[in-house]
mmCIF file of C-alpha atoms in Angstrom:
data_model
loop_
_atom_site.group_PDB
_atom_site.id
_atom_site.type_symbol
_atom_site.label_atom_id
_atom_site.label_comp_id
_atom_site.label_asym_id
_atom_site.label_seq_id
_atom_site.Cartn_x
_atom_site.Cartn_y
_atom_site.Cartn_z
ATOM 1 C CA MET A 123 0.000 0.000 0.000
ATOM 2 C CA PHE A 124 1.246 3.485 -0.876
ATOM 3 C CA LYS A 125 -0.110 6.937 -1.680
ATOM 4 C CA ILE A 126 0.429 8.990 -4.834
ATOM 5 C CA LYS A 127 -0.510 12.501 -5.905
ATOM 6 C CA LEU A 128 -1.883 12.773 -9.440
ATOM 7 C CA ALA A 129 -2.995 16.164 -10.765
ATOM 8 C CA GLY A 130 -3.224 17.362 -7.159
ATOM 9 C CA ILE A 131 -5.397 14.381 -6.147
ATOM 10 C CA ASN A 132 -4.166 12.057 -3.394
ATOM 11 C CA VAL A 133 -4.849 8.403 -4.166
ATOM 12 C CA LEU A 134 -4.204 5.552 -1.755
ATOM 13 C CA VAL A 135 -3.183 2.497 -3.794
ATOM 14 C CA HIS A 136 -3.690 -1.016 -2.436
ATOM 15 C CA ASN A 137 -1.333 -3.215 -4.451
ATOM 16 C CA LYS A 138 -0.482 -6.893 -4.363
ATOM 17 C CA TYR A 139 2.619 -6.708 -6.560
ATOM 18 C CA GLY A 140 5.601 -4.361 -6.418
ATOM 19 C CA TYR A 141 5.548 -3.250 -10.058
ATOM 20 C CA THR A 142 2.985 -0.459 -9.637
ATOM 21 C CA GLU A 143 4.786 1.060 -6.659
ATOM 22 C CA LEU A 144 8.017 1.116 -8.663
ATOM 23 C CA LEU A 145 6.181 2.636 -11.616
ATOM 24 C CA CYS A 146 4.715 5.366 -9.405
ATOM 25 C CA ARG A 147 7.880 6.176 -7.453
ATOM 26 C CA ASP A 148 8.082 9.777 -8.698
ATOM 27 C CA TYR A 149 4.486 10.442 -7.610
ATOM 28 C CA VAL A 150 4.559 9.025 -4.080
ATOM 29 C CA THR A 151 3.424 11.468 -1.388
ATOM 30 C CA ASP A 152 3.471 11.401 2.386
ATOM 31 C CA GLU A 153 0.582 13.839 2.717
ATOM 32 C CA GLU A 154 -1.929 12.682 5.304
ATOM 33 C CA HIS A 155 -5.049 13.543 3.315
ATOM 34 C CA THR A 156 -6.513 10.911 0.970
ATOM 35 C CA ASP A 157 -9.089 11.763 -1.685
ATOM 36 C CA PHE A 158 -9.926 8.169 -2.628
ATOM 37 C CA GLU A 159 -8.565 4.613 -2.610
ATOM 38 C CA VAL A 160 -8.146 2.034 -5.378
ATOM 39 C CA ALA A 161 -7.466 -1.695 -5.506
ATOM 40 C CA ALA A 162 -7.479 -4.349 -8.238
ATOM 41 C CA ILE A 163 -9.374 -7.550 -7.509
ATOM 42 C CA GLU A 164 -7.880 -10.842 -8.658
ATOM 43 C CA SER A 165 -10.582 -11.573 -11.235
ATOM 44 C CA ASP A 166 -9.909 -8.237 -12.946
ATOM 45 C CA ILE A 167 -6.194 -9.005 -13.091
ATOM 46 C CA VAL A 168 -6.908 -12.434 -14.604
ATOM 47 C CA ASN A 169 -9.293 -10.937 -17.173
ATOM 48 C CA GLU A 170 -6.711 -8.303 -18.102
ATOM 49 C CA ILE A 171 -4.140 -11.028 -18.777
ATOM 50 C CA LYS A 172 -6.618 -13.016 -20.883
ATOM 51 C CA SER A 173 -7.712 -10.028 -22.957
ATOM 52 C CA ALA A 174 -4.227 -8.651 -23.678
ATOM 53 C CA ASP A 175 -3.007 -8.744 -27.283
ATOM 54 C CA ILE A 176 0.423 -9.867 -26.131
ATOM 55 C CA PRO A 177 1.512 -11.936 -23.109
ATOM 56 C CA ILE A 178 1.627 -9.817 -19.940
ATOM 57 C CA THR A 179 2.539 -10.599 -16.353
ATOM 58 C CA ALA A 180 0.207 -10.386 -13.365
ATOM 59 C CA ASP A 181 2.091 -7.440 -11.882
ATOM 60 C CA TYR A 182 1.782 -5.470 -15.118
ATOM 61 C CA ALA A 183 -1.895 -6.427 -15.416
ATOM 62 C CA GLU A 184 -2.481 -5.120 -11.895
ATOM 63 C CA SER A 185 -0.976 -1.756 -12.852
ATOM 64 C CA VAL A 186 -3.384 -1.503 -15.792
ATOM 65 C CA CYS A 187 -6.341 -2.344 -13.559
ATOM 66 C CA LEU A 188 -5.278 0.202 -10.938
ATOM 67 C CA HIS A 189 -4.934 2.899 -13.584
ATOM 68 C CA ARG A 190 -8.447 2.096 -14.779
ATOM 69 C CA GLU A 191 -9.815 2.356 -11.247
ATOM 70 C CA ILE A 192 -8.200 5.777 -10.890
ATOM 71 C CA ALA A 193 -9.614 6.912 -14.239
ATOM 72 C CA GLU A 194 -13.089 5.878 -13.055
ATOM 73 C CA ARG A 195 -12.950 8.411 -10.209
ATOM 74 C CA LEU A 196 -11.319 11.442 -11.832
ATOM 75 C CA ALA A 197 -14.529 13.146 -12.957
ATOM 76 C CA GLU A 198 -15.381 13.721 -9.293
ATOM 77 C CA TYR A 199 -12.384 16.063 -9.247
ATOM 78 C CA ASP A 200 -13.026 17.822 -12.594
ATOM 79 C CA ALA A 201 -10.499 15.637 -14.398
ATOM 80 C CA PHE A 202 -10.184 12.893 -17.012
ATOM 81 C CA VAL A 203 -7.557 10.793 -18.800
ATOM 82 C CA LEU A 204 -6.698 11.848 -22.351
ATOM 83 C CA HIS A 205 -4.998 9.266 -24.589
ATOM 84 C CA SER A 206 -2.283 11.456 -26.056
ATOM 85 C CA ALA A 207 1.356 12.485 -25.949
ATOM 86 C CA LEU A 208 1.591 15.792 -24.091
ATOM 87 C CA ILE A 209 4.527 18.199 -24.278
ATOM 88 C CA ALA A 210 5.190 21.604 -22.791
ATOM 89 C CA CYS A 211 6.868 23.903 -25.309
ATOM 90 C CA ASP A 212 7.990 27.171 -23.743
ATOM 91 C CA GLY A 213 5.473 26.362 -21.027
ATOM 92 C CA LYS A 214 2.531 25.826 -23.393
ATOM 93 C CA GLY A 215 0.791 22.459 -23.252
ATOM 94 C CA ILE A 216 0.396 20.772 -26.637
ATOM 95 C CA ALA A 217 -0.926 17.227 -27.020
ATOM 96 C CA PHE A 218 -0.849 14.894 -30.007
ATOM 97 C CA THR A 219 -3.365 12.093 -30.200
ATOM 98 C CA ALA A 220 -3.816 9.230 -32.644
ATOM 99 C CA ARG A 221 -4.590 5.556 -32.856
ATOM 100 C CA SER A 222 -1.946 3.380 -31.228
ATOM 101 C CA GLY A 223 0.984 2.846 -33.582
ATOM 102 C CA VAL A 224 0.422 5.918 -35.750
ATOM 103 C CA GLY A 225 3.426 7.753 -34.332
ATOM 104 C CA LYS A 226 2.563 10.287 -31.646
ATOM 105 C CA SER A 227 5.628 9.296 -29.597
ATOM 106 C CA THR A 228 7.797 9.648 -32.701
ATOM 107 C CA HIS A 229 6.396 13.106 -33.375
ATOM 108 C CA ILE A 230 7.022 14.492 -29.890
ATOM 109 C CA ALA A 231 10.540 13.037 -30.063
ATOM 110 C CA LEU A 232 11.046 15.154 -33.210
ATOM 111 C CA TRP A 233 9.934 18.264 -31.316
ATOM 112 C CA LYS A 234 12.448 17.425 -28.593
ATOM 113 C CA LYS A 235 15.181 16.844 -31.170
ATOM 114 C CA VAL A 236 14.539 20.052 -33.105
ATOM 115 C CA TYR A 237 13.665 22.440 -30.245
ATOM 116 C CA GLY A 238 15.764 20.963 -27.472
ATOM 117 C CA LYS A 239 15.398 22.371 -23.967
ATOM 118 C CA SER A 240 12.358 24.464 -24.868
ATOM 119 C CA VAL A 241 10.399 21.183 -25.040
ATOM 120 C CA ARG A 242 9.600 18.982 -22.046
ATOM 121 C CA ILE A 243 7.688 15.732 -22.397
ATOM 122 C CA VAL A 244 4.923 15.793 -19.779
ATOM 123 C CA ASN A 245 3.494 12.370 -20.610
ATOM 124 C CA GLY A 246 3.848 10.082 -23.610
ATOM 125 C CA ASP A 247 0.510 8.286 -23.450
ATOM 126 C CA LYS A 248 -2.000 8.993 -20.658
ATOM 127 C CA PRO A 249 -1.823 12.486 -19.167
ATOM 128 C CA ILE A 250 -4.592 13.752 -16.912
ATOM 129 C CA VAL A 251 -6.570 16.846 -17.861
ATOM 130 C CA ARG A 252 -7.856 18.739 -14.826
ATOM 131 C CA PHE A 253 -9.775 21.988 -14.650
ATOM 132 C CA SER A 254 -9.074 24.756 -12.155
ATOM 133 C CA GLU A 255 -11.229 27.882 -12.217
ATOM 134 C CA GLY A 256 -12.380 27.002 -15.714
ATOM 135 C CA VAL A 257 -8.866 26.532 -17.125
ATOM 136 C CA ALA A 258 -7.636 23.151 -18.432
ATOM 137 C CA TYR A 259 -4.234 21.915 -17.266
ATOM 138 C CA GLY A 260 -2.331 18.810 -18.365
ATOM 139 C CA PHE A 261 -0.540 16.684 -15.764
ATOM 140 C CA GLY A 262 2.040 13.941 -15.979
ATOM 141 C CA THR A 263 1.206 10.457 -14.677
ATOM 142 C CA PRO A 264 3.224 7.269 -14.103
ATOM 143 C CA TRP A 265 1.398 5.627 -17.006
ATOM 144 C CA CYS A 266 3.301 7.234 -19.870
ATOM 145 C CA GLY A 267 3.661 4.600 -22.607
ATOM 146 C CA LYS A 268 6.178 1.971 -23.571
ATOM 147 C CA GLU A 269 8.879 4.608 -24.051
ATOM 148 C CA ASN A 270 8.362 5.665 -20.413
ATOM 149 C CA ALA A 271 8.527 9.304 -21.468
ATOM 150 C CA GLY A 272 7.240 11.841 -18.992
ATOM 151 C CA GLU A 273 7.760 13.946 -15.879
ATOM 152 C CA ASN A 274 5.829 14.809 -12.743
ATOM 153 C CA ILE A 275 5.005 18.296 -14.021
ATOM 154 C CA TYR A 276 1.991 20.151 -15.391
ATOM 155 C CA CYS A 277 1.196 22.874 -17.906
ATOM 156 C CA LYS A 278 -1.708 24.936 -19.155
ATOM 157 C CA PHE A 279 -3.346 23.222 -22.114
ATOM 158 C CA GLU A 280 -3.135 25.247 -25.318
ATOM 159 C CA ALA A 281 -3.714 22.843 -28.216
ATOM 160 C CA LEU A 282 -4.673 19.304 -29.178
ATOM 161 C CA CYS A 283 -3.525 17.942 -32.531
ATOM 162 C CA PHE A 284 -5.044 14.871 -34.199
ATOM 163 C CA LEU A 285 -2.235 13.015 -35.899
ATOM 164 C CA GLU A 286 -2.186 10.746 -38.933
ATOM 165 C CA ARG A 287 0.540 9.433 -41.198
ATOM 166 C CA GLY A 288 1.226 11.228 -44.459
ATOM 167 C CA LYS A 289 3.853 11.411 -47.182
ATOM 168 C CA GLU A 290 3.789 15.188 -46.946
ATOM 169 C CA ASN A 291 3.593 17.345 -43.819
ATOM 170 C CA VAL A 292 0.328 19.264 -43.702
ATOM 171 C CA ILE A 293 -1.422 20.866 -40.727
ATOM 172 C CA PHE A 294 -4.639 22.854 -40.513
ATOM 173 C CA PRO A 295 -6.897 24.086 -37.688
ATOM 174 C CA LEU A 296 -10.145 22.339 -36.782
ATOM 175 C CA ALA A 297 -13.320 24.039 -35.579
ATOM 176 C CA ALA A 298 -14.128 23.394 -31.918
ATOM 177 C CA GLU A 299 -17.217 21.399 -32.905
ATOM 178 C CA LEU A 300 -15.231 19.003 -35.078
ATOM 179 C CA GLY A 301 -12.450 18.743 -32.539
ATOM 180 C CA ALA A 302 -14.917 17.903 -29.786
ATOM 181 C CA ILE A 303 -16.340 15.001 -31.810
ATOM 182 C CA SER A 304 -12.895 13.496 -32.414
ATOM 183 C CA LEU A 305 -11.908 14.141 -28.795
ATOM 184 C CA LEU A 306 -14.522 11.750 -27.416
ATOM 185 C CA SER A 307 -12.773 8.694 -28.849
ATOM 186 C CA GLN A 308 -9.548 9.633 -27.045
ATOM 187 C CA ILE A 309 -10.749 10.182 -23.484
ATOM 188 C CA TYR A 310 -11.601 7.606 -20.840
ATOM 189 C CA ILE A 311 -15.352 7.503 -20.206
ATOM 190 C CA PRO A 312 -16.161 6.016 -16.778
ATOM 191 C CA LYS A 313 -18.672 3.191 -16.437
ATOM 192 C CA ASP A 314 -20.488 5.016 -13.648
ATOM 193 C CA SER A 315 -23.295 7.016 -15.269
ATOM 194 C CA GLU A 316 -22.823 10.157 -13.171
ATOM 195 C CA ASN A 317 -19.080 10.233 -13.726
ATOM 196 C CA ALA A 318 -19.602 9.509 -17.426
ATOM 197 C CA ALA A 319 -21.972 12.464 -17.737
ATOM 198 C CA LYS A 320 -19.547 14.701 -15.852
ATOM 199 C CA THR A 321 -16.682 13.592 -18.110
ATOM 200 C CA LEU A 322 -18.692 14.552 -21.189
ATOM 201 C CA GLU A 323 -19.328 17.985 -19.656
ATOM 202 C CA LEU A 324 -15.623 18.357 -18.989
ATOM 203 C CA ALA A 325 -14.824 17.320 -22.568
ATOM 204 C CA ASP A 326 -17.132 20.055 -23.824
ATOM 205 C CA GLY A 327 -15.358 22.571 -21.596
ATOM 206 C CA PHE A 328 -12.008 21.330 -22.848
ATOM 207 C CA ALA A 329 -13.125 21.911 -26.448
ATOM 208 C CA GLN A 330 -13.828 25.543 -25.571
ATOM 209 C CA ASN A 331 -10.436 25.934 -23.838
ATOM 210 C CA VAL A 332 -8.018 24.719 -26.491
ATOM 211 C CA SER A 333 -7.243 25.007 -30.178
ATOM 212 C CA PHE A 334 -7.640 21.899 -32.349
ATOM 213 C CA TYR A 335 -5.485 20.903 -35.308
ATOM 214 C CA LYS A 336 -5.282 18.064 -37.815
ATOM 215 C CA LEU A 337 -1.784 16.975 -38.822
ATOM 216 C CA ALA A 338 -0.677 14.560 -41.522
ATOM 217 C CA CYS A 339 3.048 13.991 -41.241
ATOM 218 C CA ASN A 340 6.075 11.826 -41.906
ATOM 219 C CA THR A 341 9.077 11.261 -39.639
ATOM 220 C CA ASP A 342 11.332 14.010 -41.004
ATOM 221 C CA ASP A 343 12.444 16.929 -38.821
ATOM 222 C CA GLU A 344 10.331 19.140 -41.078
ATOM 223 C CA ALA A 345 7.209 17.595 -39.535
ATOM 224 C CA ALA A 346 8.093 19.105 -36.169
ATOM 225 C CA ARG A 347 8.919 22.480 -37.681
ATOM 226 C CA ILE A 348 5.644 22.675 -39.599
ATOM 227 C CA SER A 349 3.484 21.683 -36.633
ATOM 228 C CA HIS A 350 5.490 23.940 -34.284
ATOM 229 C CA ASN A 351 5.086 26.980 -36.528
ATOM 230 C CA ALA A 352 1.359 26.432 -36.949
ATOM 231 C CA ILE A 353 0.546 25.711 -33.311
ATOM 232 C CA MET A 354 2.915 28.044 -31.482
ATOM 233 C CA LYS A 355 2.078 30.967 -33.757
ATOM 234 C CA GLY A 356 -1.625 30.212 -33.682
#
């Protein structure tokens, strides 16, 4: 058992295996207050192993189940999980989202390569979006993809870019209405009906907070330059 702070929320984690505690080591807190607790039951761990596309261990399966339990509760704290790779460029939060395998991790690595220290990788796969006084912020989490790219930092969300592969590098802005529709497939919707409804409300607020873009790109450095110029210059 250990306690972590995610997006300012204190979560007490009841774990059977050591993997999750190691994964969460940069988020452990000794604060007395607890917002909620999570645990993974054995049947959920077994089902996670059975449903995985590739062989996974029980300790890894537990970490997935615990992450899901956390995601189920976030709406109660004006937050949700966004499947994306989130960077902070000169302090501005920019996320890239796509189907698994399309190349969002590759694209943020290009930003880091081209723009160096002005770019920090907040989370490579599952950042948390949380609202404070009507403003959306993106937070790092321990669950940051197979590249394990991320930090325990946060930034104000400025833009979300929907990524797809392309021979040429082309980016254009999306209207908030179109961005909101695409956004829904990339956020975790809780099973609980009240939390699901709250998450949808938060998604609508997010769509009004950020700028949306559509990017078709290859893996050349030019892809980072084109998306950087469009997004950072608005």
